Amino acid sequence: MPEYCFYKKRNQIVALQKSDNVRATLLTRQGFEKQFEEVSAADEKAALSRFEDIRKEKRIDQHNFRAGAITMPFIGVLTAITSLFFRKK
């Protein structure tokens, strides 16, 4: 299976075989930015589908991290308050 890399300009994403240096140069000149992700796929459509899955998982991970970053300190504060009530003197 060929490896694909991705170029993005605003909301437009283009999948390009990694070995296609000529089209890569043309896309870069048109203002496309090369993305970090690279995938192996049967064709461009499958590569774009996989790229969208990767991006979706990344958004979910970021959301879960932010939710945990807010929740964990709150749980810590509640635990501290609870321990004050139950602490033996």
PDB file of C-alpha atoms in Angstrom:
ATOM      1  CA  MET A   1       0.000   0.000   0.000  1.00  0.00           C
ATOM      2  CA  PRO A   2       1.287   3.457  -0.819  1.00  0.00           C
ATOM      3  CA  GLU A   3       1.911   5.990   1.910  1.00  0.00           C
ATOM      4  CA  TYR A   4       0.018   9.264   1.807  1.00  0.00           C
ATOM      5  CA  CYS A   5       0.751  12.632   3.324  1.00  0.00           C
ATOM      6  CA  PHE A   6      -1.710  15.488   3.653  1.00  0.00           C
ATOM      7  CA  TYR A   7      -1.740  19.134   2.724  1.00  0.00           C
ATOM      8  CA  LYS A   8      -4.236  21.596   4.162  1.00  0.00           C
ATOM      9  CA  LYS A   9      -5.333  25.082   3.142  1.00  0.00           C
ATOM     10  CA  ARG A  10      -8.184  26.496   5.219  1.00  0.00           C
ATOM     11  CA  ASN A  11     -10.854  23.746   5.055  1.00  0.00           C
ATOM     12  CA  GLN A  12      -9.473  22.015   1.961  1.00  0.00           C
ATOM     13  CA  ILE A  13      -7.410  18.854   2.546  1.00  0.00           C
ATOM     14  CA  VAL A  14      -5.516  17.027  -0.189  1.00  0.00           C
ATOM     15  CA  ALA A  15      -4.113  13.509   0.134  1.00  0.00           C
ATOM     16  CA  LEU A  16      -0.935  13.004  -1.833  1.00  0.00           C
ATOM     17  CA  GLN A  17       1.310  10.011  -2.284  1.00  0.00           C
ATOM     18  CA  LYS A  18       4.473  10.572  -0.307  1.00  0.00           C
ATOM     19  CA  SER A  19       6.638   9.980  -3.368  1.00  0.00           C
ATOM     20  CA  ASP A  20       4.895  12.659  -5.491  1.00  0.00           C
ATOM     21  CA  ASN A  21       7.371  15.507  -4.992  1.00  0.00           C
ATOM     22  CA  VAL A  22       6.195  17.521  -8.015  1.00  0.00           C
ATOM     23  CA  ARG A  23       2.594  17.872  -6.778  1.00  0.00           C
ATOM     24  CA  ALA A  24       3.866  18.485  -3.238  1.00  0.00           C
ATOM     25  CA  THR A  25       5.883  21.454  -4.470  1.00  0.00           C
ATOM     26  CA  LEU A  26       2.898  22.814  -6.420  1.00  0.00           C
ATOM     27  CA  LEU A  27       0.615  22.544  -3.408  1.00  0.00           C
ATOM     28  CA  THR A  28       3.168  24.270  -1.174  1.00  0.00           C
ATOM     29  CA  ARG A  29       3.444  27.134  -3.669  1.00  0.00           C
ATOM     30  CA  GLN A  30      -0.354  27.459  -3.672  1.00  0.00           C
ATOM     31  CA  GLY A  31      -0.304  28.013   0.091  1.00  0.00           C
ATOM     32  CA  PHE A  32      -1.039  24.509   1.341  1.00  0.00           C
ATOM     33  CA  GLU A  33       0.690  23.429   4.538  1.00  0.00           C
ATOM     34  CA  LYS A  34       1.965  19.890   4.967  1.00  0.00           C
ATOM     35  CA  GLN A  35       0.343  18.120   7.907  1.00  0.00           C
ATOM     36  CA  PHE A  36       2.220  15.918  10.360  1.00  0.00           C
ATOM     37  CA  GLU A  37       0.112  12.798   9.798  1.00  0.00           C
ATOM     38  CA  GLU A  38       1.058  10.137   7.253  1.00  0.00           C
ATOM     39  CA  VAL A  39      -0.933   6.950   6.576  1.00  0.00           C
ATOM     40  CA  SER A  40      -0.787   3.854   4.411  1.00  0.00           C
ATOM     41  CA  ALA A  41      -3.955   3.310   2.378  1.00  0.00           C
ATOM     42  CA  ALA A  42      -5.205   1.695  -0.812  1.00  0.00           C
ATOM     43  CA  ASP A  43      -6.215   4.986  -2.442  1.00  0.00           C
ATOM     44  CA  GLU A  44      -6.670   8.720  -1.787  1.00  0.00           C
ATOM     45  CA  LYS A  45     -10.263   8.318  -0.592  1.00  0.00           C
ATOM     46  CA  ALA A  46      -9.267   5.751   2.030  1.00  0.00           C
ATOM     47  CA  ALA A  47      -6.324   7.938   3.078  1.00  0.00           C
ATOM     48  CA  LEU A  48      -8.583  10.966   3.559  1.00  0.00           C
ATOM     49  CA  SER A  49     -11.030   8.860   5.555  1.00  0.00           C
ATOM     50  CA  ARG A  50      -8.229   7.663   7.834  1.00  0.00           C
ATOM     51  CA  PHE A  51      -6.941  11.234   8.196  1.00  0.00           C
ATOM     52  CA  GLU A  52     -10.396  12.404   9.333  1.00  0.00           C
ATOM     53  CA  ASP A  53     -10.526   9.532  11.845  1.00  0.00           C
ATOM     54  CA  ILE A  54      -7.139  10.568  13.238  1.00  0.00           C
ATOM     55  CA  ARG A  55      -8.236  14.186  13.560  1.00  0.00           C
ATOM     56  CA  LYS A  56     -11.520  13.167  15.210  1.00  0.00           C
ATOM     57  CA  GLU A  57      -9.659  11.051  17.785  1.00  0.00           C
ATOM     58  CA  LYS A  58      -7.308  13.961  18.442  1.00  0.00           C
ATOM     59  CA  ARG A  59     -10.250  16.309  19.114  1.00  0.00           C
ATOM     60  CA  ILE A  60     -11.828  13.745  21.457  1.00  0.00           C
ATOM     61  CA  ASP A  61      -8.536  13.318  23.334  1.00  0.00           C
ATOM     62  CA  GLN A  62      -8.155  17.083  23.739  1.00  0.00           C
ATOM     63  CA  HIS A  63     -11.718  17.391  25.019  1.00  0.00           C
ATOM     64  CA  ASN A  64     -11.223  14.564  27.512  1.00  0.00           C
ATOM     65  CA  PHE A  65      -7.945  16.074  28.720  1.00  0.00           C
ATOM     66  CA  ARG A  66      -9.568  19.455  29.290  1.00  0.00           C
ATOM     67  CA  ALA A  67     -12.486  17.858  31.114  1.00  0.00           C
ATOM     68  CA  GLY A  68     -10.058  15.985  33.371  1.00  0.00           C
ATOM     69  CA  ALA A  69      -7.994  19.113  33.961  1.00  0.00           C
ATOM     70  CA  ILE A  70     -11.087  20.812  35.362  1.00  0.00           C
ATOM     71  CA  THR A  71     -12.552  17.842  37.222  1.00  0.00           C
ATOM     72  CA  MET A  72      -9.476  16.519  39.018  1.00  0.00           C
ATOM     73  CA  PRO A  73      -8.679  19.689  41.014  1.00  0.00           C
ATOM     74  CA  PHE A  74     -12.363  19.917  41.976  1.00  0.00           C
ATOM     75  CA  ILE A  75     -12.264  16.342  43.283  1.00  0.00           C
ATOM     76  CA  GLY A  76      -9.081  17.175  45.197  1.00  0.00           C
ATOM     77  CA  VAL A  77     -10.737  20.146  46.881  1.00  0.00           C
ATOM     78  CA  LEU A  78     -13.797  18.075  47.797  1.00  0.00           C
ATOM     79  CA  THR A  79     -11.557  15.366  49.236  1.00  0.00           C
ATOM     80  CA  ALA A  80      -9.681  17.920  51.342  1.00  0.00           C
ATOM     81  CA  ILE A  81     -12.918  19.406  52.674  1.00  0.00           C
ATOM     82  CA  THR A  82     -14.327  15.953  53.439  1.00  0.00           C
ATOM     83  CA  SER A  83     -11.169  14.951  55.282  1.00  0.00           C
ATOM     84  CA  LEU A  84     -11.482  18.057  57.466  1.00  0.00           C
ATOM     85  CA  PHE A  85     -14.942  16.931  58.608  1.00  0.00           C
ATOM     86  CA  PHE A  86     -13.898  13.376  59.377  1.00  0.00           C
ATOM     87  CA  ARG A  87     -10.488  14.082  60.858  1.00  0.00           C
ATOM     88  CA  LYS A  88     -10.190  12.980  64.459  1.00  0.00           C
ATOM     89  CA  LYS A  89      -9.021  15.549  66.956  1.00  0.00           C
TER      90      LYS A  89
END
